[in-house]
Amino acid sequence: MENGSPKYWMSLEQWRNDPQFKELVEREFKTSPFAPEDANSGWARREFLKLMGASLALTSFGCVREAQKIVPYAKRPEDIVPGIANYYASTVFDGNEVFGTVVKTREGRPIQIEGNDLHPSNLGATSARAHAVLLNLYDPDRLTEAKQNLLNEKKTNRDTIGISWEKLDENVVGALKKGSAAVLTSTINSPSTKSLLNQFVKNFGLEKYTWEVLNHGDNRVAQKKCFGSEVLPRPRFDKAKYIVSIAADFLGTYLSPTEFTKQYSKSRNPDDKMSKLVVFEPTLSLTGSNADQRYRVKASQLADVVMGLAYQIVIAKKHSNFANSSVAREALEPFAEVYKDLGIEKEGFVKIAEELLENKGQSLVVTGGLVTQTANSLELNIAVNFLNHILENDGKTIDYKNADYISYQGSDSDLTQLVANINSGKVKTLIINGVNPLYSAPAALKINEAFAKLETIVYVGTHLDETALVANFVATDHHPLENWGDAEVQSGVLSLQQPAIQPLYNTRSFQDSLLAWAKLANKDSGMNASSWYDYLEGRWKSVHSSNRTKGIAKSNFDEFWFRLKQEGVFDISNGRGSTNSVRNFNLSALADINKSNAKGMEFVTYETRGLMDGSLANVSWLQEFSDPVTRISWDNYLCVSPKTAATEHLKEGQVVRFKVNGIERSVPIHIQPGQHDDVLALAVGYGRTAAGKVGNGIGVAAFDLASVKGDKIIHSGLNIELTKTKDFIPLANVQGHHSMEGRQIVVESTLNQYKHAPDKVVHKHKVFSLWDKHEYKTYKWAMSVDLNSCTGCGTCTIAC
């Protein structure tokens, strides 16, 4: 207890010993469900549950229905036995993450997605969003056929009608033959799809642009400036003993958090090796909540942190080959006492630098995510590269060669260049796949005005979303669980995507659309395949042939192809061990890193583990499960620190109006402990207007608040104006529910104490049940739930 407050607490009300909270705890488990005043009437929750359970059981006695017979298969498929599940090894794509999966089907319908233990990336693990891909398959708002939007001249009004595939193909090919056409896609993780698209672009003479809102362009560009090659290296948390995260939520949202969580957990074994995690961030993230040491800094000051640590190592401790370099000294000197500006004690800051140096070659510094995408995010990535380099982490805890994320090619510069080319008339026809720029592009880019100038827009997707609404034609795509494909998210790790169900509707894959348009236009040179499956199989024949020559694939192709379908992955990365190659750092890259001059409040955006970019916003399960940090469901909100809330006289749920880049929004307040006092944060992925019945109108949009500077989109570190209102919106927060009531839910111990007596740190409480013990002498009652029939309505509490 500190000043009367508990050491461990679940909500601010509990920490403040709020009288209302005490009253809630007092009656939480003993009051009647009917009314608070009935707390002492003898009708407690346990009795209520017993009464309701008995009532439901008794009501069934009088309901005897006439038996009905069902019609069995006229001709049952050989591989389907009623009641027996089938399993398919496949690949699930979720933006930055790619999972090797096993899809469970029953009677031809997918009902469950689990990780593939054989896949070296996720090693059997999956995420909530990977499970949500299954629910998305049965989304009633999915398009069922090709569509055409009949638009007026200014594209402000439309009438959506169905169109045959033949008619759509005729119109698309006619537009492509006119020339001045381009293709905009998200990152394509499939080498076969990438090959097919490149050939299509070459045959038609198209421009190709790659963009996604959650991209890692600054990381790749920084690598090129520092080392001469544009790559996205793979951090190896399992090999690091000392980790410093510069606002990279690698356990929650950054790059490949499911894989990173697996790696990180290996380094946190108290019986073997125990790594240390230090986090600098403006908002409280899932990674920050797991840190051994955590420091609050503004988004615009993140580069200052890294340069300050580099100064302590290179100049103060005279470590590395750059200790005597005048260029390095000139770049680092301004950051000699940066800890003062950060509000961090000198001793603590210097100690972090010393501990990094003690763990050179076994340390790791990472950064990334929307929070870090400030005006100086490129400089931040350069500084991180420099710090890792002087700590000799290259090729040890940072893998450049054997596990390079080669497929993440999306960049902001591609989108800004596309808009410029549309405005200049260079692009008149645009094919779009995998991105929704009318929702996720910043308003400052004026993409709506640019798209209105296009003669023809062809959108390939599964929903009539914000971008599909302004397209002339919508070539409705298969759901990923209905389509063939492959992936190479890491060098040498190839995985197969195979359908787990026949297409539910009259849809067609993006790849088959490319083949159809090329064939109709007589421009299918190099695309010799009658279908996407034939093309994919042909590509894998080449993979088999080249690796058979190397002695890796020893069987014939039919055996190899059959085994691949069973296992789902073909790993030729030689264990994906890191390379020990030494790279030369270009010291001149540090010259452009200036000390920040951060003043006043800053606005930042961040990703949530559930919604991320908002592409699965129509899955009610993702909307309903609570955020792991704020514990809030069904909304986004402006996060403020407790001190800021007290200073500004703000209360939980109070609606405020704020303005960023000239755009005004109204949103409720959430008071978030651990957040920097000069930072206001809003989650992205909300505010959809064409997601579907579930996702529409939930929360407010945040992507369009970003600013544009040249070819760079800036999401965080922005100026913000705040105005209070008298309105309140209650937030669905489960944080304070189910109080600990003296139980040892939080277990505290030092590493030495745990190693000396691991059993003594945990107090085991008596386990009790609401029900008396019942002895089953004959049969036990059981229930099975067909998850395939779940519509995702959110009315039940079963985590599908």
Coordinates of N, CA, C and O in Angstrom, one line a residue, residues 87-148:
Y87 N -9.0 -32.2 -42.3 CA -8.0 -31.1 -42.0 C -7.2 -30.8 -43.2 O -6.8 -31.7 -43.9
Y88 N -7.0 -29.5 -43.5 CA -6.2 -29.0 -44.6 C -5.1 -28.1 -44.2 O -5.4 -27.1 -43.5
A89 N -3.9 -28.4 -44.5 CA -2.8 -27.5 -44.3 C -2.9 -26.3 -45.3 O -3.0 -26.5 -46.5
S90 N -2.8 -25.1 -44.8 CA -3.0 -24.0 -45.6 C -2.2 -22.8 -45.1 O -1.4 -22.9 -44.2
T91 N -2.4 -21.6 -45.6 CA -1.8 -20.4 -45.2 C -2.8 -19.3 -45.1 O -3.7 -19.2 -46.0
V92 N -2.8 -18.5 -44.0 CA -3.7 -17.5 -43.8 C -3.0 -16.1 -43.8 O -1.9 -16.0 -43.1
F93 N -3.5 -15.2 -44.5 CA -2.8 -13.9 -44.6 C -3.6 -12.9 -43.8 O -4.8 -12.8 -43.8
D94 N -2.8 -12.1 -43.0 CA -3.5 -11.0 -42.3 C -2.5 -9.8 -42.3 O -1.8 -9.5 -41.3
G95 N -2.5 -9.1 -43.4 CA -1.7 -7.9 -43.5 C -0.2 -8.2 -43.3 O 0.4 -8.9 -44.1
N96 N 0.4 -7.7 -42.2 CA 1.8 -8.0 -41.9 C 2.1 -9.4 -41.6 O 3.2 -9.9 -41.8
E97 N 1.1 -10.1 -41.0 CA 1.3 -11.5 -40.6 C 0.9 -12.5 -41.6 O -0.2 -12.4 -42.2
V98 N 1.7 -13.6 -41.7 CA 1.3 -14.7 -42.5 C 1.5 -16.0 -41.6 O 2.5 -16.2 -41.0
F99 N 0.4 -16.8 -41.6 CA 0.4 -17.9 -40.7 C 0.3 -19.2 -41.5 O -0.5 -19.4 -42.4
G100 N 1.2 -20.2 -41.1 CA 1.0 -21.5 -41.6 C -0.1 -22.1 -40.7 O 0.0 -22.1 -39.5
T101 N -1.2 -22.6 -41.3 CA -2.3 -23.0 -40.5 C -2.8 -24.5 -40.9 O -2.4 -25.0 -41.9
V102 N -3.7 -25.0 -40.1 CA -4.4 -26.2 -40.3 C -5.9 -25.8 -40.2 O -6.3 -25.4 -39.1
V103 N -6.7 -26.0 -41.3 CA -8.1 -25.6 -41.3 C -8.9 -26.9 -41.1 O -8.8 -27.9 -41.8
K104 N -9.7 -26.9 -40.0 CA -10.6 -28.0 -39.7 C -11.9 -27.8 -40.4 O -12.5 -26.8 -40.3
T105 N -12.4 -28.9 -41.2 CA -13.6 -28.8 -41.9 C -14.5 -29.9 -41.4 O -14.0 -31.0 -41.1
R106 N -15.8 -29.7 -41.5 CA -16.8 -30.8 -41.2 C -17.9 -30.7 -42.3 O -18.5 -29.7 -42.5
E107 N -18.1 -31.8 -42.9 CA -19.0 -31.9 -44.1 C -18.7 -30.8 -45.1 O -19.6 -30.1 -45.6
G108 N -17.4 -30.6 -45.3 CA -17.0 -29.6 -46.4 C -17.1 -28.1 -45.9 O -16.9 -27.3 -46.8
R109 N -17.3 -27.9 -44.7 CA -17.3 -26.5 -44.2 C -16.3 -26.2 -43.2 O -16.2 -26.9 -42.2
P110 N -15.4 -25.2 -43.4 CA -14.4 -24.8 -42.4 C -15.1 -24.4 -41.1 O -16.0 -23.6 -41.1
I111 N -14.6 -24.9 -40.0 CA -15.1 -24.6 -38.7 C -14.1 -24.1 -37.7 O -14.4 -23.6 -36.6
Q112 N -12.8 -24.3 -38.0 CA -11.8 -23.9 -37.1 C -10.4 -23.7 -37.8 O -10.1 -24.4 -38.7
I113 N -9.7 -22.7 -37.3 CA -8.3 -22.5 -37.8 C -7.3 -22.6 -36.7 O -7.5 -21.9 -35.7
E114 N -6.3 -23.4 -36.8 CA -5.3 -23.5 -35.8 C -3.9 -23.4 -36.5 O -3.8 -23.5 -37.7
G115 N -2.9 -23.1 -35.8 CA -1.5 -23.0 -36.3 C -1.0 -24.3 -36.8 O -1.3 -25.3 -36.2
N116 N -0.1 -24.2 -37.7 CA 0.6 -25.4 -38.2 C 1.9 -25.6 -37.5 O 2.8 -24.7 -37.6
D117 N 2.1 -26.6 -36.7 CA 3.3 -26.9 -35.9 C 4.5 -27.0 -36.8 O 5.6 -26.8 -36.3
L118 N 4.3 -27.4 -38.1 CA 5.4 -27.6 -39.0 C 6.0 -26.3 -39.6 O 7.1 -26.3 -40.1
H119 N 5.2 -25.2 -39.5 CA 5.6 -24.0 -40.1 C 6.6 -23.3 -39.2 O 6.3 -23.0 -38.0
P120 N 7.9 -23.0 -39.6 CA 8.9 -22.5 -38.8 C 8.7 -21.0 -38.3 O 9.4 -20.6 -37.5
S121 N 7.7 -20.4 -38.9 CA 7.5 -19.0 -38.6 C 6.6 -18.9 -37.3 O 7.0 -18.3 -36.3
N122 N 5.4 -19.4 -37.4 CA 4.5 -19.3 -36.2 C 4.5 -20.5 -35.3 O 3.9 -20.5 -34.2
L123 N 5.1 -21.6 -35.8 CA 5.2 -22.8 -34.9 C 4.0 -23.2 -34.2 O 4.0 -23.5 -32.9
G124 N 2.9 -23.3 -34.9 CA 1.6 -23.7 -34.3 C 0.8 -22.6 -33.7 O -0.3 -22.9 -33.2
A125 N 1.3 -21.4 -33.6 CA 0.5 -20.4 -33.0 C -0.3 -19.6 -34.0 O 0.0 -19.6 -35.2
T126 N -1.4 -19.0 -33.5 CA -2.2 -18.1 -34.4 C -2.6 -16.9 -33.6 O -2.3 -16.8 -32.4
S127 N -3.3 -16.0 -34.2 CA -3.8 -14.8 -33.5 C -5.3 -14.7 -33.5 O -5.9 -15.5 -34.2
A128 N -5.8 -13.8 -32.8 CA -7.3 -13.6 -32.8 C -7.8 -13.3 -34.2 O -8.8 -13.7 -34.6
R129 N -7.0 -12.5 -34.9 CA -7.4 -12.1 -36.3 C -7.3 -13.3 -37.2 O -8.1 -13.3 -38.2
A130 N -6.4 -14.2 -37.0 CA -6.4 -15.4 -37.9 C -7.6 -16.2 -37.7 O -8.2 -16.7 -38.6
H131 N -8.1 -16.3 -36.4 CA -9.4 -17.0 -36.2 C -10.6 -16.2 -36.8 O -11.5 -16.8 -37.3
A132 N -10.4 -14.9 -36.8 CA -11.5 -14.1 -37.3 C -11.7 -14.2 -38.9 O -12.7 -13.9 -39.4
V133 N -10.6 -14.6 -39.5 CA -10.7 -14.8 -41.0 C -11.7 -15.9 -41.3 O -12.4 -15.8 -42.3
L134 N -11.9 -16.9 -40.4 CA -12.9 -17.9 -40.6 C -14.3 -17.3 -40.5 O -15.2 -17.6 -41.3
L135 N -14.5 -16.4 -39.5 CA -15.8 -15.8 -39.3 C -16.1 -14.9 -40.5 O -17.3 -14.7 -40.9
N136 N -15.1 -14.3 -41.1 CA -15.2 -13.4 -42.2 C -15.7 -14.2 -43.5 O -16.4 -13.6 -44.3
L137 N -15.4 -15.5 -43.5 CA -15.9 -16.3 -44.6 C -17.4 -16.4 -44.7 O -18.0 -16.4 -45.7
Y138 N -18.0 -16.4 -43.5 CA -19.5 -16.5 -43.4 C -20.2 -15.2 -43.2 O -21.3 -15.1 -42.8
D139 N -19.4 -14.1 -43.5 CA -20.0 -12.7 -43.3 C -21.2 -12.6 -44.3 O -21.0 -12.6 -45.5
P140 N -22.4 -12.3 -43.8 CA -23.5 -12.1 -44.7 C -23.4 -10.9 -45.6 O -24.2 -10.7 -46.6
D141 N -22.5 -10.0 -45.3 CA -22.3 -8.8 -46.1 C -21.3 -9.0 -47.3 O -21.0 -8.0 -48.0
R142 N -20.8 -10.2 -47.4 CA -19.9 -10.5 -48.5 C -20.6 -10.3 -49.8 O -21.8 -10.7 -49.9
L143 N -19.9 -9.9 -50.9 CA -20.6 -9.8 -52.2 C -20.7 -11.2 -52.8 O -19.8 -12.1 -52.5
T144 N -21.8 -11.5 -53.5 CA -22.1 -12.8 -54.0 C -21.9 -12.9 -55.5 O -21.9 -14.0 -56.1
E145 N -21.6 -11.8 -56.2 CA -21.4 -11.8 -57.7 C -20.7 -10.6 -58.1 O -20.4 -9.7 -57.3
A146 N -20.3 -10.5 -59.4 CA -19.6 -9.3 -59.9 C -20.6 -8.2 -59.9 O -21.8 -8.4 -60.1
K147 N -20.1 -7.0 -59.7 CA -21.0 -5.8 -59.6 C -20.6 -4.7 -60.5 O -19.4 -4.6 -60.9
Q148 N -21.5 -3.8 -60.9 CA -21.2 -2.6 -61.6 C -21.9 -1.5 -60.9 O -23.1 -1.5 -60.6

